[in-house]
Short mmCIF file of C-alpha atoms in Angstrom, two decimals:
data_model
loop_
_atom_site.label_atom_id
_atom_site.label_comp_id
_atom_site.label_asym_id
_atom_site.label_seq_id
_atom_site.Cartn_x
_atom_site.Cartn_y
_atom_site.Cartn_z
CA MET S 1 -5.20 43.30 -47.73
CA THR S 2 -8.42 41.39 -48.45
CA GLY S 3 -5.70 38.49 -48.87
CA PHE S 4 -4.50 39.09 -44.89
CA ILE S 5 -8.37 39.01 -43.73
CA ILE S 6 -8.83 36.05 -45.41
CA LEU S 7 -6.09 34.28 -44.47
CA SER S 8 -6.33 35.85 -40.36
CA THR S 9 -10.18 35.01 -40.34
CA PHE S 10 -8.78 31.47 -42.21
CA ILE S 11 -6.89 30.81 -39.32
CA GLY S 12 -9.29 32.17 -36.74
CA LEU S 13 -11.80 29.52 -37.88
CA ILE S 14 -9.43 26.09 -37.33
CA ILE S 15 -7.69 27.49 -33.85
CA VAL S 16 -11.70 27.94 -32.68
CA SER S 17 -13.22 25.27 -34.11
CA PHE S 18 -10.00 22.82 -33.11
CA ALA S 19 -10.61 24.27 -29.16
CA ALA S 20 -14.26 23.51 -30.00
CA ILE S 21 -13.71 19.75 -30.45
CA ILE S 22 -11.41 19.74 -27.30
CA GLN S 23 -12.85 20.81 -24.70
CA LYS S 24 -14.18 18.64 -21.97
CA LYS S 25 -17.69 20.90 -21.79
CA ILE S 26 -20.51 20.35 -23.96
CA ALA S 27 -22.06 23.62 -23.43
CA ASP S 28 -18.34 25.37 -24.11
CA SER S 29 -18.01 23.12 -27.26
CA ILE S 30 -21.35 24.74 -28.79
CA ILE S 31 -20.68 27.95 -27.92
CA LEU S 32 -17.36 27.70 -29.73
CA PHE S 33 -19.22 25.85 -32.50
CA MET S 34 -21.14 28.72 -33.17
CA GLY S 35 -17.87 30.81 -33.26
CA VAL S 36 -17.11 29.30 -36.79
CA GLY S 37 -20.98 29.59 -38.06
CA LEU S 38 -19.86 33.43 -37.60
CA GLY S 39 -16.23 33.19 -39.26
CA SER S 40 -17.82 31.04 -42.22
CA VAL S 41 -20.48 34.00 -42.46
CA VAL S 42 -17.55 36.85 -42.67
CA LEU S 43 -15.94 34.00 -45.14
CA PHE S 44 -18.94 34.40 -47.11
CA TYR S 45 -19.14 37.68 -48.01
CA LEU S 46 -15.55 38.12 -48.62
CA PHE S 47 -16.19 35.73 -51.34
CA LYS S 48 -18.78 37.89 -52.90
CA ALA S 49 -21.65 35.48 -51.92
CA PRO S 50 -24.28 37.53 -50.07
CA ASP S 51 -26.89 34.55 -50.78
CA VAL S 52 -24.87 32.22 -48.69
CA ALA S 53 -23.46 35.01 -46.39
CA LEU S 54 -27.33 35.48 -45.05
CA THR S 55 -28.13 31.85 -45.13
CA GLU S 56 -25.05 31.37 -42.83
CA ALA S 57 -25.84 33.49 -40.47
CA VAL S 58 -29.80 32.97 -40.35
CA ILE S 59 -29.31 28.96 -40.25
CA SER S 60 -26.43 29.15 -37.52
CA ALA S 61 -27.60 31.65 -35.18
CA GLY S 62 -31.07 30.68 -35.22
CA ILE S 63 -32.25 27.22 -35.66
CA SER S 64 -28.77 25.04 -35.26
CA SER S 65 -28.19 26.31 -32.49
CA LEU S 66 -31.27 25.79 -30.45
CA ILE S 67 -30.81 22.02 -32.19
CA PHE S 68 -27.89 21.47 -29.86
CA LEU S 69 -28.61 23.71 -26.77
CA MET S 70 -32.09 21.87 -27.33
CA ALA S 71 -29.54 18.21 -27.21
CA LEU S 72 -27.54 19.26 -24.59
CA LYS S 73 -30.54 19.91 -22.10
CA HIS S 74 -31.87 16.53 -22.65
CA LEU S 75 -28.45 13.91 -23.18
CA GLY S 76 -26.62 16.54 -20.21
CA GLU S 77 -22.99 17.34 -19.67
CA GLN S 78 -22.60 13.23 -18.41
CA LYS S 79 -19.26 11.40 -19.51
CA MET B 1 3.07 45.04 -46.14
CA PHE B 2 0.71 41.77 -46.65
CA GLU B 3 -0.02 42.83 -50.60
CA PHE B 4 1.89 39.62 -52.21
CA LEU B 5 -1.45 37.87 -50.16
CA ASN B 6 -3.98 39.30 -53.09
CA GLN B 7 -2.11 37.13 -55.79
CA PRO B 8 -5.46 34.75 -57.25
CA GLU B 9 -3.16 31.56 -56.64
CA VAL B 10 -2.23 32.96 -53.09
CA ILE B 11 -5.60 33.32 -52.23
CA LYS B 12 -6.72 29.73 -53.78
CA ASN B 13 -4.31 28.49 -52.15
CA ILE B 14 -4.94 28.99 -48.96
CA VAL B 15 -8.66 28.41 -49.58
CA ILE B 16 -8.14 24.96 -50.41
CA ILE B 17 -5.66 24.04 -47.52
CA GLY B 18 -7.18 26.14 -44.88
CA SER B 19 -10.26 24.05 -45.26
CA MET B 20 -8.39 20.97 -45.78
CA LEU B 21 -7.61 21.82 -42.63
CA LEU B 22 -10.92 22.71 -41.04
CA PHE B 23 -11.86 19.82 -42.70
CA PHE B 24 -9.74 17.00 -41.36
CA ILE B 25 -10.19 18.79 -37.91
CA GLY B 26 -13.65 17.59 -38.04
CA LEU B 27 -13.18 14.32 -38.91
CA PHE B 28 -10.41 14.57 -36.04
CA GLY B 29 -12.98 14.86 -33.69
CA LEU B 30 -15.81 12.21 -35.80
CA LEU B 31 -12.50 9.33 -34.87
CA THR B 32 -11.70 10.49 -31.27
CA ARG B 33 -14.24 11.63 -29.02
CA LYS B 34 -16.88 10.06 -27.39
CA HIS B 35 -20.31 11.78 -26.98
CA ILE B 36 -22.54 12.28 -29.57
CA ILE B 37 -23.36 15.16 -29.20
CA LYS B 38 -19.27 16.54 -29.62
CA ILE B 39 -19.78 13.67 -33.24
CA PHE B 40 -22.47 16.27 -34.67
CA ILE B 41 -20.69 19.03 -34.02
CA SER B 42 -17.35 17.41 -36.21
CA ILE B 43 -19.77 16.27 -39.21
CA ALA B 44 -21.03 20.33 -39.40
CA ILE B 45 -17.69 21.63 -39.10
CA MET B 46 -17.01 19.14 -41.72
CA GLU B 47 -19.32 21.10 -43.32
CA THR B 48 -18.75 24.13 -42.98
CA ALA B 49 -15.40 23.14 -44.78
CA ILE B 50 -17.01 21.62 -47.70
CA PHE B 51 -18.81 24.97 -48.56
CA LEU B 52 -15.97 27.24 -48.17
CA LEU B 53 -13.47 25.06 -50.23
CA PHE B 54 -16.86 25.16 -53.10
CA ILE B 55 -17.11 28.72 -52.91
CA GLY B 56 -13.33 29.24 -53.13
CA LEU B 57 -12.54 27.40 -55.51
CA THR B 58 -14.64 29.31 -57.76
CA VAL B 59 -13.86 32.70 -56.72
CA LYS B 60 -12.50 35.81 -58.43
CA LEU B 61 -11.82 38.71 -56.11
CA ASP B 62 -12.14 41.25 -58.24
CA PHE B 63 -14.82 40.49 -59.66
CA ILE B 64 -18.95 41.34 -58.02
CA ALA B 65 -21.88 39.24 -56.62
CA PRO B 66 -23.63 38.08 -59.39
CA ILE B 67 -26.58 39.93 -58.94
CA LEU B 68 -27.51 42.75 -62.41
CA ASP B 69 -28.57 46.28 -61.87
CA THR B 70 -31.89 47.81 -63.41
CA ALA B 71 -31.27 47.30 -66.61
CA HIS B 72 -27.44 46.46 -66.61
CA THR B 73 -26.78 43.53 -68.66
CA ASN B 74 -22.59 43.17 -68.60
CA VAL B 75 -21.67 39.56 -67.48
CA SER B 76 -18.40 39.69 -67.81
CA ASN B 77 -16.86 40.49 -64.57
CA MET B 78 -19.23 38.31 -62.39
CA ASN B 79 -19.00 35.97 -60.26
CA ASP B 80 -19.93 32.11 -61.10
CA PRO B 81 -23.53 31.49 -59.60
CA ILE B 82 -23.71 27.81 -60.12
CA PRO B 83 -21.51 27.24 -56.53
CA HIS B 84 -23.58 29.42 -54.24
CA ALA B 85 -27.24 28.12 -55.70
CA MET B 86 -25.73 24.23 -55.20
CA VAL B 87 -24.24 25.45 -51.65
CA LEU B 88 -27.48 27.34 -50.83
CA THR B 89 -29.42 24.63 -50.95
CA ALA B 90 -27.52 22.13 -49.43
CA ILE B 91 -27.49 24.46 -46.27
CA VAL B 92 -30.89 23.86 -45.26
CA ILE B 93 -30.48 20.70 -46.24
CA ALA B 94 -27.63 19.30 -44.21
CA MET B 95 -29.84 21.61 -40.83
CA SER B 96 -32.51 19.64 -41.46
CA VAL B 97 -30.51 16.16 -41.33
CA LEU B 98 -28.71 17.24 -38.12
CA ALA B 99 -32.03 17.96 -36.34
CA LEU B 100 -33.18 14.32 -38.02
CA GLY B 101 -29.98 12.68 -36.10
CA VAL B 102 -29.98 15.39 -33.51
CA SER B 103 -34.18 13.69 -32.33
CA PHE B 104 -32.92 9.96 -32.84
CA ALA B 105 -30.53 10.76 -30.25
CA ILE B 106 -32.45 11.62 -27.48
CA GLU B 107 -35.17 9.60 -28.42
CA TYR B 108 -32.45 6.94 -28.24
CA PHE B 109 -31.13 8.29 -25.15
CA LYS B 110 -35.25 8.37 -23.45
CA LEU B 111 -34.49 4.22 -23.81
CA THR B 112 -31.80 3.25 -22.29
CA GLY B 113 -29.75 6.49 -21.18
CA LYS B 114 -26.78 6.64 -22.98
CA THR B 115 -24.59 9.31 -24.40
CA ASN B 116 -21.42 7.36 -24.94
CA ILE B 117 -20.83 6.07 -28.00
CA ASP B 118 -18.62 3.17 -27.01
CA GLU B 119 -21.43 2.24 -24.78
CA MET B 120 -24.20 1.83 -27.43
CA ASN B 121 -23.98 -2.04 -28.07
CA GLU B 122 -27.35 -3.71 -28.35
CA MET B 123 -27.42 -4.93 -31.83
CA ARG B 124 -23.94 -6.65 -31.04
CA HIS B 125 -25.35 -10.03 -29.59
CA MET G 1 6.14 -10.32 -20.88
CA ASN G 2 2.18 -11.08 -22.27
CA ARG G 3 0.69 -8.50 -19.40
CA ARG G 4 3.78 -6.08 -20.15
CA LYS G 5 2.55 -5.95 -23.72
CA ILE G 6 -0.43 -4.95 -22.69
CA SER G 7 0.06 -1.87 -20.33
CA ILE G 8 2.11 -0.14 -22.87
CA LYS G 9 -0.51 -0.53 -24.60
CA ARG G 10 -3.42 0.50 -22.29
CA GLU G 11 -0.90 4.02 -21.77
CA LEU G 12 -0.49 5.18 -25.47
CA PRO G 13 -3.65 6.86 -26.52
CA THR G 14 -4.09 4.57 -29.18
CA ALA G 15 -7.45 6.02 -30.52
CA THR G 16 -6.32 9.42 -30.46
CA LEU G 17 -3.06 8.42 -32.53
CA SER G 18 -4.41 6.68 -35.12
CA GLY G 19 -6.93 9.76 -35.82
CA PHE G 20 -4.36 12.25 -35.56
CA VAL G 21 -2.06 9.56 -38.17
CA LEU G 22 -5.27 8.95 -40.68
CA SER G 23 -6.39 12.51 -40.64
CA ALA G 24 -2.09 13.52 -41.52
CA LEU G 25 -2.27 10.95 -44.17
CA LEU G 26 -5.58 11.67 -46.13
CA ILE G 27 -5.24 15.40 -45.80
CA LEU G 28 -1.29 14.74 -47.72
CA THR G 29 -3.28 12.86 -50.25
CA ILE G 30 -5.71 15.35 -51.14
CA LEU G 31 -4.19 18.38 -51.28
CA ASN G 32 -2.03 16.64 -53.53
CA ILE G 33 -4.63 16.11 -55.77
CA LEU G 34 -6.29 19.44 -54.97
CA LEU G 35 -2.44 21.53 -55.50
CA GLN G 36 -1.36 19.61 -58.16
CA ASN G 37 -4.98 19.62 -60.93
CA MET G 38 -5.70 23.58 -60.54
CA PRO G 39 -9.01 24.09 -61.82
CA HIS G 40 -8.60 26.31 -64.02
CA LYS G 41 -12.08 24.26 -66.59
CA ILE G 42 -14.51 24.58 -63.62
CA GLU G 43 -13.76 28.55 -63.33
CA THR G 44 -15.60 29.73 -66.57
CA ALA G 45 -18.61 27.16 -66.18
CA GLY G 46 -20.64 29.21 -65.43
CA ASP G 47 -20.67 31.78 -67.90
CA LEU G 48 -23.01 30.46 -70.11
CA LEU G 49 -25.96 30.44 -67.34
CA LEU G 50 -24.92 34.05 -67.09
CA LYS G 51 -25.25 34.99 -70.02
CA LEU G 52 -28.50 33.00 -70.43
CA ASN G 53 -29.86 34.70 -67.14
CA THR G 54 -30.22 38.05 -69.19
CA THR G 55 -32.91 36.61 -71.64
CA GLU G 56 -35.16 35.98 -68.22
CA GLY G 57 -35.39 39.08 -66.71
CA VAL G 58 -34.08 38.42 -63.37
CA ALA G 59 -31.34 40.31 -61.14
CA ASN G 60 -30.20 37.70 -59.03
CA ALA G 61 -28.85 35.23 -61.48
CA VAL G 62 -28.51 32.94 -57.79
CA THR G 63 -32.18 32.68 -57.94
CA THR G 64 -32.32 32.18 -61.97
CA VAL G 65 -30.52 28.85 -60.87
CA VAL G 66 -31.46 27.67 -58.34
CA VAL G 67 -35.32 27.87 -59.31
CA TYR G 68 -35.46 27.71 -63.03
CA PHE G 69 -31.94 26.09 -64.49
CA ARG G 70 -31.70 23.40 -61.78
CA GLY G 71 -35.25 23.21 -60.30
CA PHE G 72 -36.39 20.57 -60.81
CA ASP G 73 -33.00 19.81 -57.80
CA THR G 74 -35.06 22.27 -55.75
CA LEU G 75 -38.38 20.31 -55.60
CA GLY G 76 -36.58 17.66 -55.01
CA GLU G 77 -34.98 18.91 -52.07
CA ILE G 78 -37.93 20.61 -50.51
CA SER G 79 -39.18 16.45 -50.91
CA VAL G 80 -35.96 15.67 -48.49
CA LEU G 81 -36.67 18.80 -45.69
CA PHE G 82 -40.47 17.17 -46.07
CA ILE G 83 -39.33 13.12 -45.30
CA ALA G 84 -36.58 15.11 -42.46
CA SER G 85 -39.69 16.72 -41.04
CA MET G 86 -41.79 13.86 -40.83
CA GLY G 87 -39.13 12.01 -39.60
CA ILE G 88 -38.53 14.65 -36.40
CA GLY G 89 -42.24 14.58 -35.97
CA LEU G 90 -42.32 10.95 -35.95
CA MET G 91 -39.30 10.62 -33.53
CA LEU G 92 -39.95 13.57 -30.35
CA ARG G 93 -43.84 12.89 -30.47
CA SER G 94 -45.83 14.05 -27.31
CA ASN G 95 -48.89 12.78 -26.53
CA THR G 96 -48.86 14.02 -23.64
CA LYS G 97 -50.28 17.94 -22.98
CA CYS G 98 -46.96 19.90 -22.26
CA ASN G 99 -47.41 21.06 -18.29
CA ILE G 100 -46.43 24.67 -17.64
CA LYS G 101 -43.57 24.93 -15.04
CA SER G 102 -42.38 27.75 -14.87
CA GLU G 103 -43.26 31.42 -16.15
CA SER G 104 -40.63 32.76 -18.77
CA ASN G 105 -38.79 36.07 -17.84
CA PHE G 106 -41.19 39.70 -18.02
CA MET G 107 -38.84 41.81 -20.82
CA LEU G 108 -39.13 38.27 -22.92
CA GLN G 109 -42.51 38.08 -23.17
CA THR G 110 -43.39 42.02 -23.82
CA ALA G 111 -40.73 42.31 -26.45
CA SER G 112 -41.40 38.92 -28.41
CA LYS G 113 -44.95 40.66 -28.88
CA ILE G 114 -43.88 43.72 -29.98
CA LEU G 115 -40.76 41.84 -32.39
CA PHE G 116 -42.56 39.27 -33.77
CA PRO G 117 -44.58 41.68 -36.19
CA VAL G 118 -40.47 42.89 -37.41
CA ILE G 119 -39.03 39.51 -37.75
CA LEU G 120 -42.23 38.26 -40.01
CA LEU G 121 -42.03 41.26 -42.42
CA PHE G 122 -38.52 41.08 -43.02
CA GLY G 123 -38.69 37.36 -43.26
CA THR G 124 -41.94 37.89 -46.28
CA TYR G 125 -38.95 40.84 -48.00
CA VAL G 126 -37.03 38.48 -47.79
CA MET G 127 -38.83 36.21 -49.36
CA ILE G 128 -40.73 38.75 -51.62
CA TYR G 129 -37.87 40.13 -53.25
CA GLY G 130 -35.52 37.02 -53.99
CA HIS G 131 -35.08 37.83 -56.98
CA LEU G 132 -33.80 41.19 -57.45
CA SER G 133 -31.41 41.33 -53.87
CA PRO G 134 -29.63 38.68 -51.68
CA GLY G 135 -31.86 36.61 -50.47
CA GLY G 136 -35.47 34.16 -51.57
CA GLY G 137 -37.19 31.48 -50.03
CA PHE G 138 -34.92 29.05 -48.15
CA GLN G 139 -33.83 32.59 -45.88
CA GLY G 140 -37.18 34.24 -45.50
CA GLY G 141 -38.37 30.13 -44.53
CA VAL G 142 -35.74 30.32 -42.37
CA ILE G 143 -36.27 33.35 -40.61
CA ILE G 144 -40.26 33.63 -40.35
CA ALA G 145 -39.20 30.43 -38.04
CA SER G 146 -37.04 32.08 -36.31
CA GLY G 147 -39.75 34.00 -35.28
CA VAL G 148 -42.14 31.72 -34.63
CA LEU G 149 -39.25 30.16 -31.96
CA LEU G 150 -38.83 33.17 -30.29
CA LEU G 151 -42.92 33.39 -29.74
CA LEU G 152 -42.39 29.91 -28.43
CA ILE G 153 -40.20 30.57 -25.97
CA SER G 154 -41.72 33.33 -24.50
CA ASP G 155 -45.25 32.08 -24.09
CA LYS G 156 -45.96 28.80 -23.02
CA ALA G 157 -49.29 28.19 -24.19
CA PHE G 158 -48.01 28.87 -27.88
CA GLU G 159 -48.04 26.29 -30.43
CA VAL G 160 -48.64 26.64 -34.61
CA PRO G 161 -52.13 25.01 -35.55
CA HIS G 162 -51.46 21.93 -37.61
CA SER G 163 -54.05 22.21 -39.52
CA VAL G 164 -52.45 25.40 -40.05
CA ILE G 165 -49.09 23.76 -40.82
CA VAL G 166 -50.74 21.02 -43.69
CA ALA G 167 -53.26 23.33 -45.07
CA LEU G 168 -49.89 25.74 -46.31
CA GLU G 169 -47.58 22.73 -46.74
CA THR G 170 -50.17 21.09 -49.41
CA PHE G 171 -51.01 24.60 -50.88
CA ALA G 172 -47.50 24.78 -51.90
CA GLY G 173 -46.22 21.20 -53.28
CA VAL G 174 -49.63 21.14 -54.82
CA SER G 175 -48.84 24.68 -56.85
CA TYR G 176 -44.69 24.18 -57.35
CA VAL G 177 -46.14 20.90 -59.08
CA LEU G 178 -48.57 22.58 -60.83
CA ILE G 179 -46.98 25.61 -62.33
CA GLY G 180 -44.14 23.24 -63.33
CA LEU G 181 -47.21 20.90 -65.79
CA ILE G 182 -48.27 24.58 -66.73
CA GLY G 183 -44.98 25.21 -68.07
CA LEU G 184 -44.65 21.59 -69.79
CA LEU G 185 -48.03 21.96 -71.33
CA VAL G 186 -46.92 25.92 -72.62
CA LEU G 187 -43.61 25.85 -74.19
CA ASP G 188 -42.57 22.05 -74.17
CA THR G 189 -40.54 22.02 -70.93
CA PHE G 190 -40.78 20.90 -67.31
CA LEU G 191 -41.01 24.40 -65.27
CA GLY G 192 -41.22 26.27 -68.86
CA ASN G 193 -41.14 30.52 -67.82
CA PHE G 194 -44.86 30.74 -69.35
CA LEU G 195 -45.68 34.52 -67.56
CA PRO G 196 -44.14 37.77 -69.68
CA HIS G 197 -40.16 38.32 -68.43
CA ASP G 198 -39.39 41.26 -70.37
CA ILE G 199 -35.60 42.19 -70.21
CA SER G 200 -36.41 45.47 -69.90
CA GLN G 201 -38.63 44.71 -66.57
CA MET G 202 -35.47 43.63 -64.83
CA GLY G 203 -35.04 44.85 -61.53
CA MET G 204 -38.90 46.24 -61.03
CA LEU G 205 -41.06 43.70 -58.80
CA LEU G 206 -42.98 42.62 -61.67
CA SER G 207 -40.72 40.98 -63.36
CA GLY G 208 -39.26 37.49 -64.45
CA GLY G 209 -42.60 35.17 -64.86
CA ILE G 210 -42.70 33.11 -62.69
CA ILE G 211 -39.25 32.48 -61.08
CA PRO G 212 -40.53 34.90 -58.09
CA LEU G 213 -43.39 33.49 -57.75
CA ILE G 214 -41.86 29.58 -57.24
CA TYR G 215 -39.62 31.43 -54.62
CA ILE G 216 -42.42 32.15 -52.73
CA ILE G 217 -43.81 29.07 -52.97
CA VAL G 218 -40.14 27.36 -51.70
CA GLY G 219 -40.18 30.05 -49.05
CA ILE G 220 -44.08 28.73 -47.37
CA LYS G 221 -42.99 25.21 -47.63
CA VAL G 222 -39.65 25.43 -45.56
CA GLY G 223 -41.78 28.14 -43.68
CA SER G 224 -43.75 25.91 -42.85
CA GLU G 225 -41.55 22.61 -42.67
CA MET G 226 -38.78 24.28 -40.78
CA SER G 227 -41.29 25.85 -37.63
CA MET G 228 -42.65 22.19 -37.17
CA ILE G 229 -39.26 21.30 -36.22
CA VAL G 230 -38.54 24.21 -34.10
CA GLN G 231 -41.81 23.60 -32.08
CA ASN G 232 -41.29 19.83 -31.91
CA LEU G 233 -37.95 20.25 -30.73
CA ILE G 234 -39.48 22.68 -28.21
CA LYS G 235 -42.39 20.82 -26.77
CA ARG G 236 -40.99 17.67 -26.22
CA SER G 237 -38.17 19.30 -24.10
CA ASP G 238 -41.16 20.79 -21.99
CA ASP G 239 -42.40 17.37 -20.96
CA VAL G 240 -39.52 15.96 -19.14
#
């Protein structure tokens, strides 16, 4: 069952990251990128690395989204 | 039904192929997108793929995490702690470097008002 | 003739297609290399360090590798973090005082006062228990910085005092190097474990010698640098 969960999480990560790349709006792209962080947290936990999972959860939820949203607030949606 | 997916060789191949696909999705975005925030997102996706490959190459799923119990010194069934330690610091460094790049982009936008990388040609002449 | 060639070239999305082709070629090459040479040797690289880890009396093996076996690299990495924080402060400096444009939500203001001590307590717990459970200085520092982020977005007048950050960061950097130099004097290795680290004490809070001490120092340094990064990013956005 663990192998199936790993496989499906990888497929979901690939779909979400490709959607984040090809979105027209930057805000959608940023929100889908947070989904990439969530999926990698699940995979790190399944790979028996709880330290790395905790770090990735804190970074991708707290600081990384703030950085991208502040960049969006300045740079705007144009082009 | 999905029992064949639990073999170590199959899981290793899933990790290698999946993280390589993720890495090259990031590289594709880096080469083809024009907005600078999209390029930073592509770089972050590539970093995530590298971390997943680094941890997944040495994992043994029937072993435990590298944390000992009280007065328990049997280390024969533990995962390798070295990739965990390297990835742990690499995540924090990658985030701070990303913040530095975003701050460069913000200052550049304040000065010139450009976000498309094809128009950033002040140094050409 | 010439014009038709140009028009054909413009119709094809050449950048997209070349990106696809280059990505496909590289993915085939690297998959070939990785799938043919299955890494059997690197799987046993950490066994020696796991055996050595039990002599230090620290439960979490990742902490021992980060702080003790690779302690010099961690010193370099927090220096990289310091330089990145300094560059962000230089780039996003704001000379004008931020003008309060809009008050934040009432619920956010009230909840942040309740939540900030809890986040601070959790960050300190993760930092101090880094040698016993998953966690440590890097994670705890970032958790504390996200608590500071909550205060910054709820209260427009709040600002982390710069002198406090300077004092904390100087204290952390100097004491990291000083502990390493004391180890060099006592045990002839940089960052030698000169405090008592008995194997029978494993699992207690006071175990592992200098290892939890150094991880707390790393946590203080990472927390102050992350707080400065967050504050610079948010305060700059106020005076648009």
